[in-house]
Every structure is written in structure tokens, then in C-alpha cells.
Amino acid sequence: MELFETVHQSGHEQIVFCHDADSGLKAIIAIHDTTLGPALGGLRMWPYKTEEAALNDALRLSRGMTYKAAVSGLNLGGGKSVIIADPRKDKSEALFRSFGRFVETLQGRYITAEDVGINVSDMEYVLQETDHVVGIPESLGGSGDPSPFTAFGTLQGIRACLRQQFDDETLSHYSFAIQGVGHVGYHLARMLREQDAKVFVSDIHQDNVDRCVNELGCEAVPADEIYDVDADVFAPSALGAILNEDTLPRMKFRIVCGSANNQLATEAIGDELHARGVLYAPDYAVNAGGLMNVYLELEGYNADKANHMVKGIYQNILNILKKAEAEGLPTYKAADLLAEQRIAQMARLRPARTGSFRRHRLDSRRLNGRH
Ligand code: NAD
């Protein structure tokens, strides 16, 4: 792999290779773009088969964070970090504190959070070495579980899509198929049922399905049959790449709007959805509620403010859909263009935000009695 060529191609500002022989840490911090503010993105721990696979994951995910923050109107850049190790075997206090020290050396250019393979107790070790961590529990001065906010944001996206596609956003007039009723999917099902919508649910864990059926009155669908359901809206809330050549021909949905990351297997699938008249709400704009929630930790967290901000996803999605319609573009492309446009406009004003975020952060903690 030609390292600098790879980084040049992906447009990244900085890649930090973190190595600490004593703790066994092998990590990569990828900072994609800090034009809009400090690069924020989670830490993933995964037993990558090769170092190249780890680097590619960090590059891809951090770039996605840049676009998500930009299109959502947040003053954040995109970053992500990965630790190459097995989360079931290789965790230790020394490993996470060592990682925290590397984050600290970046002095706020990168802010970390939990991602796949990382839990709260791991983050408590990271927090001992750096303040540049968000998404931590309320008991530690953080904002807690972001899933209800992500679900609420997804609901705003769904309403915007209904407005655009049918000019009527009364949820009870439509049927919904939710793939995956874990943290986000469950809350989405609950909110839709509260509005008397018809909701089909699938999950590979039967207890998750049962909870939705018994508690909320949803209808269960076998996991591999969710694509065939005759519903108006498909809400992917589990895996990536589920919009692909195999699933597309099976779908009768008029709208796809869900929280799952990287739903399109390829851009060509996004083009195909567009050609078929299926309204696809770009995933990174739909699922930004969780990011908005942790963003507010930097200013001093306030749940009312978070709700207000997440409500704005309605207008964000509508703007994307209107641009796509006006310019005859697939929606994923319209979202990318809006994100790139905002970054380009702000590049000239490039504010030195990192210092002020850090001050806010420390101030809010002092107010919470943590210092
Ligand atoms: P989760 O792990 O709690 O829930 C995912 C659910 O999907 C689980 O119940 C799992 O059993 C189920 N599932 C897995 N494979 C499936 C399949 N083939 N068919 C049906 N169900 C399947 O995760 P989550 O936090 O609810 O996140 C859901 C999606 O939203 C993920 O793609 C995540 O990256 C994305 N997302 C989540 C947040 C958040 O705030 N949690 C924020 C942004 C994006």
C-alpha cells in the first residue's frame, strides 16, 4: 500500500499511528477534515485481519463523520480511531490509558467516543488521560445513551420523506417495516406506534421481536422476509449494505429511511433507487441525532436543546430531497454536494474552534462539580 497516496486520495488531513509496546497498543487515529471544527468520531476495537484493513476502516469511517457533521450543520470535523485487537481478549487499563494519552497529544483536534467493541468502562480509562471524550454516561457528566435521539431524528427524516413523496405526513396513514429492533429500532417502533402507525418488525434475536409485538403491538416478520413486506416505508436499523442487487428487486417500498450506517452497497444502488422512484433518505443525515446529542456535551449538555436540534433533521432531510428534485439527482449525491458545499464555504472562514470547545468542556464539568 502506498500510504501517502492512499491518504491523498481519501483527502485526509492527518493519520496518527499509535504504538505502545508496554501496553500492546496498536491504534490508528484518522482525522479527515477539521474545516468546520474538531474531528469527532468513535473508537472501534476490532481484530482486523491486516493493518491495511484497519487503516481502510479508519479512513472510510472518519470521512463519513465529516459528511455527517457538515450536512447536519454541526461545527465538527470528521475523525475516527481503531484499535487493532480483540475486544473479548485484549482489553486492559494500560491499553486504554495509553490510547487516551495519544488522544491527549492531539490537544482537541480529535475527540473520541464509544463505537463497536468499546464500552463505558473502557472509556472511563480513556477519560483518565484526556478530556477529549464524549458520549459518556450521565453519571460521568456525559449525555448517556444516544439511541432515543437517533430514533427521534429518524422519525423526523421519515416525516420529511412522507411530505416529499405523498404530501401528507400523518404517520397513522402509512405502514412501516423496521429491520433490527435493537437500541434505535425499538425506540423508532415505539414512536411510530404511539402515532397509531402500522409497524412490521424483524430481528435476528427473537426476544427483541417479542418485546415489540407484546409491548407495542407490532407485527413480527422473519428476518429474511423483511424486504418483501408490503409497506410504504422501509427503515433499516441494523446492518450496512442491505440495499443491494439482491434486495432491491424484492422491495415494494416507496421510501427508505432508517438509522443504519452505510445502507447503500454501492452508489449505483442509490442511482437505481432514484430511477425506480423510491425516495431514499441519505443515512448519515437521517441518523445524525446521536452525533447532535454528543456534540452538545462539548457546550454543556442539555436534553431540551438536544431535542430541539434533532427536530431540525426534518428540515435537513427536506433540503436534501428538494435539492435532489430540483437538480434531478439521486438523494445520496445531493447530500454529499450539500456537505461539500458547506465545507468549501467555511474553509475561507476556518475558525480556531478547538481551544474554545476545550474551555467550554472544562467549564461545564466544573459546573457539574467534577473538578
Ligand atoms: P443495536 O446493535 O442495538 O441494534 C441492531 C439490531 O439489529 C440488533 O437487535 C440485532 O439483533 C439486529 N440485527 C442484526 N442483524 C440483523 C438482520 N440481519 N436482520 C434483522 N435484525 C438484525 O444497534 P443500534 O445502536 O440500534 O444501531 C442500529 C443501526 O443504527 C446501526 O447501523 C448503527 O451503526 C446505526 N446508528 C446508531 C446510532 C445510535 O445512536 N445507536 C447512531 C447512528 C447510527
mmCIF file of C-alpha atoms and ligand atoms in Angstrom, residues 44 68 115-116 145-151 178-186 202-205 208 222-224 226-227 236-240 242 258-263 283 286-291, ligand 1:
data_model
loop_
_atom_site.group_PDB
_atom_site.id
_atom_site.type_symbol
_atom_site.label_atom_id
_atom_site.label_comp_id
_atom_site.label_asym_id
_atom_site.label_seq_id
_atom_site.Cartn_x
_atom_site.Cartn_y
_atom_site.Cartn_z
ATOM 1 C CA ARG A 44 -13.635 0.973 17.353
ATOM 2 C CA LYS A 68 -22.485 13.690 8.614
ATOM 3 C CA ASP A 115 -18.035 2.638 18.929
ATOM 4 C CA VAL A 116 -18.123 -1.073 18.116
ATOM 5 C CA ASP A 145 -27.459 6.644 25.603
ATOM 6 C CA PRO A 146 -27.850 8.456 22.252
ATOM 7 C CA SER A 147 -30.254 5.869 20.764
ATOM 8 C CA PRO A 148 -33.555 7.601 21.654
ATOM 9 C CA PHE A 149 -32.232 10.771 19.993
ATOM 10 C CA THR A 150 -31.124 8.848 16.924
ATOM 11 C CA ALA A 151 -34.593 7.259 16.728
ATOM 12 C CA ILE A 178 -38.207 -1.919 10.564
ATOM 13 C CA GLN A 179 -35.172 -4.153 10.111
ATOM 14 C CA GLY A 180 -33.491 -4.569 13.502
ATOM 15 C CA VAL A 181 -35.203 -3.543 16.714
ATOM 16 C CA GLY A 182 -32.189 -3.050 18.950
ATOM 17 C CA HIS A 183 -31.408 0.265 20.619
ATOM 18 C CA VAL A 184 -32.571 2.588 17.850
ATOM 19 C CA GLY A 185 -35.114 0.344 16.096
ATOM 20 C CA TYR A 186 -37.055 -0.305 19.284
ATOM 21 C CA SER A 202 -37.726 -8.138 12.209
ATOM 22 C CA ASP A 203 -34.625 -9.021 14.188
ATOM 23 C CA ILE A 204 -32.284 -11.985 14.407
ATOM 24 C CA HIS A 205 -32.940 -12.042 18.164
ATOM 25 C CA ASN A 208 -36.223 -8.172 20.591
ATOM 26 C CA PRO A 222 -38.979 -13.395 9.801
ATOM 27 C CA ALA A 223 -35.592 -11.681 9.452
ATOM 28 C CA ASP A 224 -35.011 -12.760 5.854
ATOM 29 C CA ILE A 226 -38.457 -8.037 5.747
ATOM 30 C CA TYR A 227 -37.526 -6.936 2.195
ATOM 31 C CA PRO A 236 -33.132 -0.214 8.053
ATOM 32 C CA SER A 237 -31.960 -0.130 11.667
ATOM 33 C CA ALA A 238 -29.413 -2.944 11.782
ATOM 34 C CA LEU A 239 -26.749 -3.543 9.165
ATOM 35 C CA GLY A 240 -24.996 -1.743 6.349
ATOM 36 C CA ILE A 242 -28.663 -4.011 2.854
ATOM 37 C CA GLY A 258 -33.645 4.361 8.639
ATOM 38 C CA SER A 259 -30.777 4.748 11.087
ATOM 39 C CA ALA A 260 -28.356 2.074 9.855
ATOM 40 C CA ASN A 261 -24.988 3.320 8.613
ATOM 41 C CA ASN A 262 -23.815 2.732 5.023
ATOM 42 C CA GLN A 263 -27.106 1.306 3.738
ATOM 43 C CA ASP A 283 -28.392 7.537 6.064
ATOM 44 C CA VAL A 286 -31.005 10.689 8.977
ATOM 45 C CA ASN A 287 -29.004 9.150 11.813
ATOM 46 C CA ALA A 288 -27.231 12.340 12.952
ATOM 47 C CA GLY A 289 -29.355 12.586 16.127
ATOM 48 C CA GLY A 290 -26.777 10.651 18.137
ATOM 49 C CA LEU A 291 -23.966 12.914 16.932
HETATM 50 P P1 NAD B 1 -28.098 -2.476 18.039
HETATM 51 O O1 NAD B 1 -26.985 -3.444 17.923
HETATM 52 O O2 NAD B 1 -28.634 -2.123 19.384
HETATM 53 O O3 NAD B 1 -29.353 -2.967 17.183
HETATM 54 C C1 NAD B 1 -29.226 -3.605 15.952
HETATM 55 C C2 NAD B 1 -30.259 -4.719 15.932
HETATM 56 O O4 NAD B 1 -30.243 -5.312 14.652
HETATM 57 C C3 NAD B 1 -29.966 -5.829 16.944
HETATM 58 O O5 NAD B 1 -31.120 -6.082 17.720
HETATM 59 C C4 NAD B 1 -29.618 -7.023 16.058
HETATM 60 O O6 NAD B 1 -30.027 -8.251 16.613
HETATM 61 C C5 NAD B 1 -30.401 -6.701 14.812
HETATM 62 N N1 NAD B 1 -29.927 -7.363 13.594
HETATM 63 C C6 NAD B 1 -28.658 -7.690 13.247
HETATM 64 N N2 NAD B 1 -28.666 -8.314 12.053
HETATM 65 C C7 NAD B 1 -29.954 -8.343 11.644
HETATM 66 C C8 NAD B 1 -30.610 -8.848 10.485
HETATM 67 N N3 NAD B 1 -29.934 -9.463 9.506
HETATM 68 N N4 NAD B 1 -31.963 -8.720 10.397
HETATM 69 C C9 NAD B 1 -32.659 -8.128 11.386
HETATM 70 N N5 NAD B 1 -32.095 -7.650 12.507
HETATM 71 C C10 NAD B 1 -30.761 -7.748 12.627
HETATM 72 O O7 NAD B 1 -27.615 -1.164 17.256
HETATM 73 P P2 NAD B 1 -28.262 0.270 17.318
HETATM 74 O O8 NAD B 1 -27.471 1.110 18.266
HETATM 75 O O9 NAD B 1 -29.727 0.159 17.456
HETATM 76 O O10 NAD B 1 -27.899 0.810 15.858
HETATM 77 C C11 NAD B 1 -28.636 0.390 14.725
HETATM 78 C C12 NAD B 1 -28.014 0.985 13.470
HETATM 79 O O11 NAD B 1 -28.022 2.413 13.552
HETATM 80 C C13 NAD B 1 -26.538 0.595 13.253
HETATM 81 O O12 NAD B 1 -26.284 0.507 11.882
HETATM 82 C C14 NAD B 1 -25.789 1.797 13.832
HETATM 83 O O13 NAD B 1 -24.499 1.921 13.242
HETATM 84 C C15 NAD B 1 -26.688 2.928 13.436
HETATM 85 N N6 NAD B 1 -26.579 4.107 14.293
HETATM 86 C C16 NAD B 1 -26.867 4.031 15.614
HETATM 87 C C17 NAD B 1 -26.781 5.156 16.414
HETATM 88 C C18 NAD B 1 -27.142 5.110 17.886
HETATM 89 O O14 NAD B 1 -27.390 6.177 18.464
HETATM 90 N N7 NAD B 1 -27.213 3.951 18.498
HETATM 91 C C19 NAD B 1 -26.394 6.388 15.848
HETATM 92 C C20 NAD B 1 -26.106 6.435 14.481
HETATM 93 C C21 NAD B 1 -26.208 5.291 13.712
#
